[in-house]
Coordinates of C-alpha atoms in Angstrom, one line a residue:
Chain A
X29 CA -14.2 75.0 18.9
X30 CA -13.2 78.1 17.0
X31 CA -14.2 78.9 13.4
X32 CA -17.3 80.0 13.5
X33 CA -18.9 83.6 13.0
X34 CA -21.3 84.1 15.0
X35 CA -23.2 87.2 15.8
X36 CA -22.9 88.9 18.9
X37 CA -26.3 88.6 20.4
X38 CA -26.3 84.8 19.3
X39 CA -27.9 83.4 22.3
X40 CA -25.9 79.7 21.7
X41 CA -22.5 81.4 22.4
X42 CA -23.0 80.8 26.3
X43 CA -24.2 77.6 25.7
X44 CA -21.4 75.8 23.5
X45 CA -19.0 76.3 26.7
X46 CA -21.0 74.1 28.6
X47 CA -20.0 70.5 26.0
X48 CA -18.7 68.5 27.3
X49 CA -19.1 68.6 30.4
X50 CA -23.2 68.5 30.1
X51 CA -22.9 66.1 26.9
X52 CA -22.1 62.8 28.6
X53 CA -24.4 60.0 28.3
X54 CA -22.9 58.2 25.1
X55 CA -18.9 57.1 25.1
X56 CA -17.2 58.0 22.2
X57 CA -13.6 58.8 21.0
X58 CA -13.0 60.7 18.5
X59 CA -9.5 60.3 16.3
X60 CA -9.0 63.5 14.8
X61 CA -5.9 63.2 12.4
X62 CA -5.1 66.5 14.1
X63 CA -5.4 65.9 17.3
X64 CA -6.9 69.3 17.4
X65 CA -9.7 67.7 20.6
X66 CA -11.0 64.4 21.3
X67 CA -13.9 63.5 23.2
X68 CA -13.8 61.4 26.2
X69 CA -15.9 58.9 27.9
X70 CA -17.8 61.2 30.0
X71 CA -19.7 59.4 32.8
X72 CA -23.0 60.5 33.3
X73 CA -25.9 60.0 35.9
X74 CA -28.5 57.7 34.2
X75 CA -32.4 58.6 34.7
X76 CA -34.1 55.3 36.2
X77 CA -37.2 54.8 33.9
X78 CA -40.8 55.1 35.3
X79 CA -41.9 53.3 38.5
X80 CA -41.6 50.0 38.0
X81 CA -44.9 47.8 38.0
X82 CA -45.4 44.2 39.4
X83 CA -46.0 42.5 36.7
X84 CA -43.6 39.1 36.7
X85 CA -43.4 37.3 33.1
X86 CA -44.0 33.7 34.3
X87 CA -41.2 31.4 32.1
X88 CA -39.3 34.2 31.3
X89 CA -35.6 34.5 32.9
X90 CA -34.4 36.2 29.6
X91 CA -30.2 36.6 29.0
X92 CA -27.9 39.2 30.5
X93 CA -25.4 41.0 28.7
X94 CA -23.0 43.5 29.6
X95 CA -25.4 46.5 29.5
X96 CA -23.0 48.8 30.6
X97 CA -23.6 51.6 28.4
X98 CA -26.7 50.8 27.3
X99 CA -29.4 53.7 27.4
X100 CA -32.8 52.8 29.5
X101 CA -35.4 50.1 27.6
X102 CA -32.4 49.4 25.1
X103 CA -30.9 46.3 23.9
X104 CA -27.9 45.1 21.9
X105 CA -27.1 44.4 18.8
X106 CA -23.8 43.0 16.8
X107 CA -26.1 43.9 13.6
X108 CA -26.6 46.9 11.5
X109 CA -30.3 47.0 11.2
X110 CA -32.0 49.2 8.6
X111 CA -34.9 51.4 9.5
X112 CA -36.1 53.2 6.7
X113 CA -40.0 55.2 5.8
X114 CA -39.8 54.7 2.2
X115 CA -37.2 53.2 -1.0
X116 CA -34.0 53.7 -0.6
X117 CA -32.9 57.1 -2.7
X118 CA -30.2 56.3 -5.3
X119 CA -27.7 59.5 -5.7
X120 CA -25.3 59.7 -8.5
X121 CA -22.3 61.1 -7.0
X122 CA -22.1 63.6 -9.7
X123 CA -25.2 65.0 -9.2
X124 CA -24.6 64.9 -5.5
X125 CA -24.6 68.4 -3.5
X126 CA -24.3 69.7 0.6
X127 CA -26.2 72.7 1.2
X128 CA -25.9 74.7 4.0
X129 CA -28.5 77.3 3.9
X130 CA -29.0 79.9 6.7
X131 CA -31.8 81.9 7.6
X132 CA -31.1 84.9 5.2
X133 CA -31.1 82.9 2.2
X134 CA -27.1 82.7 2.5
X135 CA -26.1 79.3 0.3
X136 CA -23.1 77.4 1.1
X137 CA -22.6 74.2 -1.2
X138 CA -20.2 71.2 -1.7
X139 CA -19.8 69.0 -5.0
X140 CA -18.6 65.3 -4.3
X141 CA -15.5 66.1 -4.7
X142 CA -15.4 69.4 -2.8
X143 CA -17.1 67.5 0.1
X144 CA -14.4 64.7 0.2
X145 CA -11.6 67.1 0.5
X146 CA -12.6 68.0 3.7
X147 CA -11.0 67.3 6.7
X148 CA -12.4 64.1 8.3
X149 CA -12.6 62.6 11.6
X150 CA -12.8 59.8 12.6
X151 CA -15.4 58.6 15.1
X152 CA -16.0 55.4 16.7
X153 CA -19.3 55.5 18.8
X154 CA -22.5 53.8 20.0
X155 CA -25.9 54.3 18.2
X156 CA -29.4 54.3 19.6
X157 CA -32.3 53.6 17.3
X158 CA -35.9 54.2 19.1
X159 CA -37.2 50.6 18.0
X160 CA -34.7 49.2 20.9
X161 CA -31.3 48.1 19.4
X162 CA -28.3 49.9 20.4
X163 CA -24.3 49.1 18.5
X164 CA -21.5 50.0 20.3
X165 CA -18.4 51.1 18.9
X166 CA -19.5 51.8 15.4
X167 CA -16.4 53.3 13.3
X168 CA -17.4 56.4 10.8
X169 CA -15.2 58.9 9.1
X170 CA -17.2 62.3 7.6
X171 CA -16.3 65.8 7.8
X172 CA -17.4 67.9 11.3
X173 CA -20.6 69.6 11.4
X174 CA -18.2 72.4 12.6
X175 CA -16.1 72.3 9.9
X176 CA -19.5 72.9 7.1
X177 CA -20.4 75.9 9.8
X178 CA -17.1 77.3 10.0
X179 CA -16.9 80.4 7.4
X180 CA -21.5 80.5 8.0
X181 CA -22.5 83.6 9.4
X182 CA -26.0 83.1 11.0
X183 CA -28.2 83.6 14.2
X184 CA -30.0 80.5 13.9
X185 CA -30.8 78.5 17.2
X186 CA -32.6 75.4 15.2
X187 CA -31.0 73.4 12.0
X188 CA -33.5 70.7 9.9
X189 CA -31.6 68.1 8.4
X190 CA -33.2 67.8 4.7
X191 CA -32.6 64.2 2.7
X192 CA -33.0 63.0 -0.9
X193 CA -35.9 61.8 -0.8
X194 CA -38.1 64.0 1.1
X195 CA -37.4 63.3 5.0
X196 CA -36.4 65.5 7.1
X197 CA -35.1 65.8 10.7
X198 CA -35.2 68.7 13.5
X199 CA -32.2 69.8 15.9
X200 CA -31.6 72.7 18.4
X201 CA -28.2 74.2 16.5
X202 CA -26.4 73.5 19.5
X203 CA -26.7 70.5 19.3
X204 CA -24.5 69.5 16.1
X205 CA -21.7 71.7 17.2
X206 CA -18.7 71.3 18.5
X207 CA -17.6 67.9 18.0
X208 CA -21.1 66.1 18.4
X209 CA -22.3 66.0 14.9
X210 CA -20.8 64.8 11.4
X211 CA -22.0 64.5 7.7
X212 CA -20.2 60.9 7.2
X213 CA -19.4 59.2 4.2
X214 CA -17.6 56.3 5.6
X215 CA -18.4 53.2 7.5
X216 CA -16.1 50.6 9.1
X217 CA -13.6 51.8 6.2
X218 CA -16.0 51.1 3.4
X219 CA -18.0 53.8 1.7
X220 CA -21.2 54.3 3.2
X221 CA -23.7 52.0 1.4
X222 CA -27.1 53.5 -0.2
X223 CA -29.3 51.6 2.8
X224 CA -27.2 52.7 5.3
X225 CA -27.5 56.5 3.9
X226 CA -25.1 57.0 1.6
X227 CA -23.4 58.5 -0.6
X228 CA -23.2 60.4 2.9
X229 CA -25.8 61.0 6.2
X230 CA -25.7 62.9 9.1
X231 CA -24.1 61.2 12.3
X232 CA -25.8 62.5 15.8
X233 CA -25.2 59.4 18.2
X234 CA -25.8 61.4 21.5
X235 CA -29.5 61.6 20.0
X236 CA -31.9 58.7 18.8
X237 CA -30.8 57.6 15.2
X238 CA -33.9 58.8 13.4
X239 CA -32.1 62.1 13.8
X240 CA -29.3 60.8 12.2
X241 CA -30.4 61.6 8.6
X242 CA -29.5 59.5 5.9
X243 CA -29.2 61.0 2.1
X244 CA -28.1 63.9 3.2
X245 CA -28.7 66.6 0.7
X246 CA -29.1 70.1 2.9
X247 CA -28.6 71.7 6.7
X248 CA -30.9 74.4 6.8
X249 CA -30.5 76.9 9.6
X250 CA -33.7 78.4 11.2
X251 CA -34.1 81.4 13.9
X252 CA -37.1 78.4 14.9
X253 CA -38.1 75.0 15.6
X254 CA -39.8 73.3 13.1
X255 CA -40.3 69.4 13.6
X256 CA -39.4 67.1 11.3
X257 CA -40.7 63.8 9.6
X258 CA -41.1 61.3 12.4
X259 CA -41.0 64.3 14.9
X260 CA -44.4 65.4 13.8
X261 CA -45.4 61.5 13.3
X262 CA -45.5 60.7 17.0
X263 CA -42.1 60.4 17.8
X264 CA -40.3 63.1 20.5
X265 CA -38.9 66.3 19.2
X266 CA -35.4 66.2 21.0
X267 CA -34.5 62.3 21.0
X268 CA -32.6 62.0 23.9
X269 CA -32.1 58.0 24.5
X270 CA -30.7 58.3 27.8
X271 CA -33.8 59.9 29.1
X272 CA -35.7 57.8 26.8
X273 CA -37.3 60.6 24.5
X274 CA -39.2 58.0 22.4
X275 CA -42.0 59.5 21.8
X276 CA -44.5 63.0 22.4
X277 CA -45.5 61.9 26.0
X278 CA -41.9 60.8 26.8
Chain B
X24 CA -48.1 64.3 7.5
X25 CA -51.2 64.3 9.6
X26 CA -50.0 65.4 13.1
X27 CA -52.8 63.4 14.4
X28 CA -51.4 60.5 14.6
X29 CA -52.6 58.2 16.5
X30 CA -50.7 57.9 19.7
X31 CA -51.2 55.3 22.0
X32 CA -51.3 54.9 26.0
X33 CA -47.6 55.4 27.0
X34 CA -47.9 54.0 30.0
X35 CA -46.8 50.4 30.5
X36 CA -50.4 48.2 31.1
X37 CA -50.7 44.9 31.7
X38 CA -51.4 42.5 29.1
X39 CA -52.8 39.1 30.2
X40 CA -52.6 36.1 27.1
X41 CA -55.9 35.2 26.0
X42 CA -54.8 32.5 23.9
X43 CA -51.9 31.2 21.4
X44 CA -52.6 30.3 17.9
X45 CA -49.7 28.3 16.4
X46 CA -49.5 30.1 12.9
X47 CA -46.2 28.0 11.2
X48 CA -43.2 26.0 13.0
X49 CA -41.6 28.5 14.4
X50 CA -44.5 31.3 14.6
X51 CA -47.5 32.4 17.0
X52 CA -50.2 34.7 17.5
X53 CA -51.5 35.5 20.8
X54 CA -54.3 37.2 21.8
X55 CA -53.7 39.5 23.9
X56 CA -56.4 41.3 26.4
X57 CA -55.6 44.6 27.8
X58 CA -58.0 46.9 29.9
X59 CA -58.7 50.2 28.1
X60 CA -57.1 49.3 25.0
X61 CA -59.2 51.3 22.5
X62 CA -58.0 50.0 19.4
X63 CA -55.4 51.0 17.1
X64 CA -54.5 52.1 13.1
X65 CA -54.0 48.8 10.9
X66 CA -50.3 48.7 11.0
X67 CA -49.2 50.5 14.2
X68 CA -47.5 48.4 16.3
X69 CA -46.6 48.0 20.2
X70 CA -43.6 48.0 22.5
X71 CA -43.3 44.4 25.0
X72 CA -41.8 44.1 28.1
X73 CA -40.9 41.1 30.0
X74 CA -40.1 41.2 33.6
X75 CA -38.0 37.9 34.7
X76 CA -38.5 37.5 38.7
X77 CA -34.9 39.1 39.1
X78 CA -36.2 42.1 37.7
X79 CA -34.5 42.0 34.6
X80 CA -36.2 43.4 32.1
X81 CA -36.0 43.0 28.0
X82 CA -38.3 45.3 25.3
X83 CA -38.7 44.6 21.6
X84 CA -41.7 45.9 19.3
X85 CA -44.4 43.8 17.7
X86 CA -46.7 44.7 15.3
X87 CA -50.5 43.9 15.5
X88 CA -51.9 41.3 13.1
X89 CA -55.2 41.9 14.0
X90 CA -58.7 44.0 13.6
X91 CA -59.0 47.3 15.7
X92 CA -61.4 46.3 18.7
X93 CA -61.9 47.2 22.1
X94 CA -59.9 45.6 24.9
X95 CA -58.3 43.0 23.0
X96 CA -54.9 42.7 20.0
X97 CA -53.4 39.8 18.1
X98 CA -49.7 40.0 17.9
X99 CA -47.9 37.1 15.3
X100 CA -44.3 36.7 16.4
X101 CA -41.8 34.7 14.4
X102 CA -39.6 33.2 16.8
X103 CA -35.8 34.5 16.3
X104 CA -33.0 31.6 16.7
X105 CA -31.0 33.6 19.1
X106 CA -33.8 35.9 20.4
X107 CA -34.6 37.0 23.4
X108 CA -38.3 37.8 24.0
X109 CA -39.5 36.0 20.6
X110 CA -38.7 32.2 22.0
X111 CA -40.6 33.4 24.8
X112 CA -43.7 34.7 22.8
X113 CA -43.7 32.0 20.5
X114 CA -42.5 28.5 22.7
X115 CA -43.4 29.6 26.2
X116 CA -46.2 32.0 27.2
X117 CA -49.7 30.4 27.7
X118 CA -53.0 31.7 28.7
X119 CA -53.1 33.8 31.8
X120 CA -49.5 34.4 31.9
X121 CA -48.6 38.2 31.8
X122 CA -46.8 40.8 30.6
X123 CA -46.8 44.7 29.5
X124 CA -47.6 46.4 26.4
X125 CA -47.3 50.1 25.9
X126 CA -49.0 51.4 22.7
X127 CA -50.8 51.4 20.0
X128 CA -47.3 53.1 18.6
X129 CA -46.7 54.5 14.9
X130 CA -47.6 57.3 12.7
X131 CA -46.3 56.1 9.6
X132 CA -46.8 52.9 8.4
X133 CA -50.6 53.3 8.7
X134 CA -53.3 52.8 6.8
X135 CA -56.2 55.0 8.0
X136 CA -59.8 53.4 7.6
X137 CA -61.0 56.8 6.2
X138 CA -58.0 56.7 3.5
X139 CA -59.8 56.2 0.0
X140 CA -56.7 55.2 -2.0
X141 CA -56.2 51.4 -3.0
X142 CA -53.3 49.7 -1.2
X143 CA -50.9 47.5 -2.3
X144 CA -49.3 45.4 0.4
X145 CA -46.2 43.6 0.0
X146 CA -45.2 41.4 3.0
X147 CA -41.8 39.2 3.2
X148 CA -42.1 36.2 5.8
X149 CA -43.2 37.3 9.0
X150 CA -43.0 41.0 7.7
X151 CA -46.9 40.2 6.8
X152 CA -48.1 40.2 10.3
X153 CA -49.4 44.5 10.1
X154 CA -50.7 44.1 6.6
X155 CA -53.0 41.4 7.9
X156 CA -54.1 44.0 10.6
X157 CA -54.8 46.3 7.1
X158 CA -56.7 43.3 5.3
X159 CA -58.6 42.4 8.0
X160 CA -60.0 46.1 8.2
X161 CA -59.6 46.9 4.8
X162 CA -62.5 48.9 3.7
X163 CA -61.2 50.0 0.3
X164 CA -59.9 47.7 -2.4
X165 CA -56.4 46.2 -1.4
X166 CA -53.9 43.5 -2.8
X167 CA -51.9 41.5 -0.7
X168 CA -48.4 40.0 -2.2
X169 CA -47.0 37.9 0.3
X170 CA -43.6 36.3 -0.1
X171 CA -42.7 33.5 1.5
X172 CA -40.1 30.4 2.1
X173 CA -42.4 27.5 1.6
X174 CA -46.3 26.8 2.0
X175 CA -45.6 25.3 5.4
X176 CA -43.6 28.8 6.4
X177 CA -46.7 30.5 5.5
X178 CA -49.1 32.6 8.0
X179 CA -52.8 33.1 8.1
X180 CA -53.0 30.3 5.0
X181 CA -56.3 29.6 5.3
X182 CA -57.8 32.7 6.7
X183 CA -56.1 34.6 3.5
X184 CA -58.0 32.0 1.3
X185 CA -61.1 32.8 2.1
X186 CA -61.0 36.2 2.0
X187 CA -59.5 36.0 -1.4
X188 CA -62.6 33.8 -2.3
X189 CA -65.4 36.5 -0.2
X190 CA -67.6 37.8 -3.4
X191 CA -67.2 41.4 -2.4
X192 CA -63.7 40.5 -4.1
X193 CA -62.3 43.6 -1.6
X194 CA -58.7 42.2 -0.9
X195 CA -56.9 40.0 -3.7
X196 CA -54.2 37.5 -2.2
X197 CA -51.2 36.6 -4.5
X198 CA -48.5 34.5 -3.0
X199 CA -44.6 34.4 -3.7
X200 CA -42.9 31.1 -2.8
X201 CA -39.2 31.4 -2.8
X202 CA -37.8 27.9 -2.1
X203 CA -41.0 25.5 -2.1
X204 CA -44.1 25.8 -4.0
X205 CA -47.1 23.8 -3.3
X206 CA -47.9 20.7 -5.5
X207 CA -49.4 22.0 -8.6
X208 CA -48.2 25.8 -8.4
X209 CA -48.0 27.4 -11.6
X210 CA -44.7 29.0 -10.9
X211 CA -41.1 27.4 -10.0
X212 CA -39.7 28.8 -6.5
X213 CA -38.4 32.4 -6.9
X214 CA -38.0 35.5 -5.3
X215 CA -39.8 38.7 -5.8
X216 CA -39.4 39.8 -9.0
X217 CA -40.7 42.7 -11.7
X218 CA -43.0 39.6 -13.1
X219 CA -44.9 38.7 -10.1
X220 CA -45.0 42.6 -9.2
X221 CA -46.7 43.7 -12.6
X222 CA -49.2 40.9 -11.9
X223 CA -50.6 43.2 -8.9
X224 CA -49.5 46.6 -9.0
X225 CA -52.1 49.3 -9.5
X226 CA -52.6 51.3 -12.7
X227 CA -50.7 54.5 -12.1
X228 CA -54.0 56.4 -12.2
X229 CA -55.3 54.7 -9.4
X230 CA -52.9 57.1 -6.6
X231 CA -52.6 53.5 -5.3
X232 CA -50.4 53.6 -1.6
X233 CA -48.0 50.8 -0.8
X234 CA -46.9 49.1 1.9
X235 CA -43.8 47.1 2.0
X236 CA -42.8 45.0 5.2
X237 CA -40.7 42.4 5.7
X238 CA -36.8 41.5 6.4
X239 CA -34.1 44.8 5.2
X240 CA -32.7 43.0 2.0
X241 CA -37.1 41.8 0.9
X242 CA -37.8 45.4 1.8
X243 CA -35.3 47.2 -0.4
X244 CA -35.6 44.7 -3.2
X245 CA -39.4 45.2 -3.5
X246 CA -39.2 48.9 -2.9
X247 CA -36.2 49.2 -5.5
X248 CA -38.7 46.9 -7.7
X249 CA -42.2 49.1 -7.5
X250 CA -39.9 52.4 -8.2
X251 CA -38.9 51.0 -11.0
X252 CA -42.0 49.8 -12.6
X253 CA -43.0 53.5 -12.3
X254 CA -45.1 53.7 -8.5
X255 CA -44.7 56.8 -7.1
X256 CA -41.9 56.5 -4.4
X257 CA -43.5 59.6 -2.0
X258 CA -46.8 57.0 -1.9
X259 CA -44.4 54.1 -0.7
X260 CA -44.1 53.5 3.0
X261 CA -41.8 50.7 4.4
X262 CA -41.0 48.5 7.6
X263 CA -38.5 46.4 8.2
X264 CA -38.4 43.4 10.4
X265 CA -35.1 41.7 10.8
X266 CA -33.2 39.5 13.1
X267 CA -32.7 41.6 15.8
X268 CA -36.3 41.9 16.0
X269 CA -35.8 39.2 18.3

């Protein structure tokens, strides 16, 4: 990791050394021009879902995929469905702007063009929205999480995700550090398109993808938690599809 | 946001089929009766799963088409060529047969009985099946703009009729046909456009709400549409249905 300032008594340091090894439960390789690190498809004990019941579906014999890799109560999907609360937000790019805003008030901010000379990875992985469909191998390129942290000096432990338009997402910091989270303005080669989130949206894939905000307009870092818009609309604070985290109860 | 939202049973219960309604060519409603069930929020929907003998299991999300009662829901399933559990809801199931529902689910694309604002609800195809749950326990004045392929296509034709027709004039139905019109329609087939949306929207002053449901590219089209005719986008709430609803 590297690159970022963090205070001494920032309770996060002893937990970044554990990715990795405690990430696993998505695949995903990570092309970094660099070569700098890479992910790897880390194998990872799957939680069986509740007890099953005995209820039998008379007529129903249903068809099997390969499901390796597929989180509990998911299915597949070759499509890229859209899930959306409200109109799509149109951004000019020239009015376009990153903020990074820490607990202190501290502003960090990117203009279009600033943003796009980044360094970019690139990042092929699966996604899991809550309503059920999973893609595998999705390709993105977008500039580290990491990297938009590197020179911010803060003690935060939570980050919300704000989006034109109004919605917002909640994270534990941690968790869009160190290789695992990217603001990406690219998809399949192709700029991101406005229903998919662009001009650019965050990318979280080891989390459910309502936490993978589209319209992306501002990371604000927080010393709390503070849920965001489908967090405090039923669905689970911390997303986690592989222990199914759909929604409070979960 | 209200953080009471109304969250349903998370538990998987059974749900045993009542009966099957045949709604279009290639669309159903069944009744569904479920012990417990309480009742749900016009719009919220729930999560099915389908257990073949093997054990195999398969999940996908419905939304309820009908009135909030006790014990028993409507879900209208349009059956998905490729699908998976739809061809099962919609060609196979019959009464007694069962399977397991876990809900009421959704916070969001609600509307709340004691929620005084008009509504304007814009439903593509099969994308209709929650705002009938809304006009069928609409309490407050509400349009309806339903989009569809053809008259045949259509759901809840007739049952939409005469609620248009009830005196208390509560719910207004306008329909879009965008390939066949019936015989004598005033307008040729088209899709949604700013026209037929100025016939329905509210007055601005009216803090109208809107729902919009229906396929990805109906949803964003009619969203784009009501932005741009000046409705407030923060009192716009969407759903999408698409094929991998299925």
């Amino acid at each position: 990791m590297g690159g970022y300032v963090l205070t001494a008594d920032n309770p996060i340091t002893g937990a970044l050394a554990e990715h990795g090894v405690a990430m696993g439960g998505y695949h995903i390789g990570i092309h970094r021009p660099s070569g700098s690190t890479g992910g790897s498809g880390v194998a990872a004990a799957r939680p069986h879902g509740e007890g099953r019941m005995a209820v039998i579906t008379r007529g129903f014999g249903g068809r099997r995929r390969d499901n390796t890799d597929l989180p509990p109560g998911q299915y597949r999907t070759d499509d890229f469905p859209v899930l959306s609360a409200g109109p799509t937000p149109r951004i000019g790019l020239d009015e376009w702007e990153l903020a990074v805003v820490t607990e202190t008030g501290g502003r960090s901010t990117w203009s279009w063009p600033e943003f796009t000379a980044l360094p970019t990875d690139e990042a092929t992985v699966d996604i899991h929205c809550v309503t059920r469909w999973s893609k595998f191998d999705t390709s993105w390129r977008g500039v580290s999480v990491d990297t938009l942290l590197a020179d911010v000096e803060t003690a935060a432990e939570y980050v919300v995700a704000h989006s034109y338009g109004g919605y917002t997402t909640n994270f534990p910091l941690e968790d869009l550090l160190d290789g695992q989270a990217w603001v990406a303005y690219e998809f399949d080669g192709e700029p991101l398109a406005p229903v998919h989130g662009g001009p650019a949206r965050l990318l979280v894939p080891h989390l459910y993808f309502w936490k993978s905000a589209k319209w992306l307009r501002a990371l604000e870092l927080r010393l709390d938690d503070q849920p965001g818009f489908w967090e405090t609309a039923g669905y689970h604070n911390y997303g986690d599809p592989w222990r199914e985290q759909r929604h409070w109860a979960d | 946001m209200a953080r009471a939202a109304a969250l349903g049973r998370l538990t998987w219960q059974p749900a045993t089929v009542a009966a099957a309604r045949v709604e279009a060519a290639t669309a159903r409603t069944l009744v569904l009766d479920v012990d417990g069930w309480t009742g749900h929020v016009p719009g919220q929907h729930v999560d099915v799963r389908l257990t073949a003998p093997d054990g195999y299991t398969a999940y996908r999300s419905y939304s309820i088409s009908s009135a909030p009662v006790p014990g028993r829901l409507e879900v209208t399933v349009q059956a998905v060529a490729d699908g998976e559990v739809s061809p099962y809801l919609v060609d196979v199931a019959e009464p007694g047969d069962q399977f397991e529902i876990r809900g009421p689910l959704g916070g969001w694309f609600v509307r709340r009985p004691d929620d005084p604002r008009p509504a304007l609800l814009i439903g593509g195809g099969s994308g209709v099946a929650p705002l009938m749950s809304m006009v069928r326990a609409a309490t407050n004045p509400s349009r309806l703009l339903y989009s569809v392929r053809s008259p045949s296509d259509a759901l809840f034709t007739a049952e939409l009729a005469t609620t248009a027709a009830a005196a208390d004039g509560r719910v207004a139905v306008t329909h879009v046909y965008t390939r066949v019109a019936p015989a004598g329609w005033p307008d040729p087939p088209r899709r949604l456009d700013t026209d037929a949306l100025a016939r329905v929207v509210w007055p601005r002053d009216a803090d109208a709400v809107a729902f919009v449901c229906g396929p990805t590219g109906f949803v964003e089209t009619a969203a784009d549409l009501l932005v741009d005719i000046g409705h407030d986008p923060a009192n716009i709430r969407t759903e999408r249905f698409g094929p991998t609803g299925g």
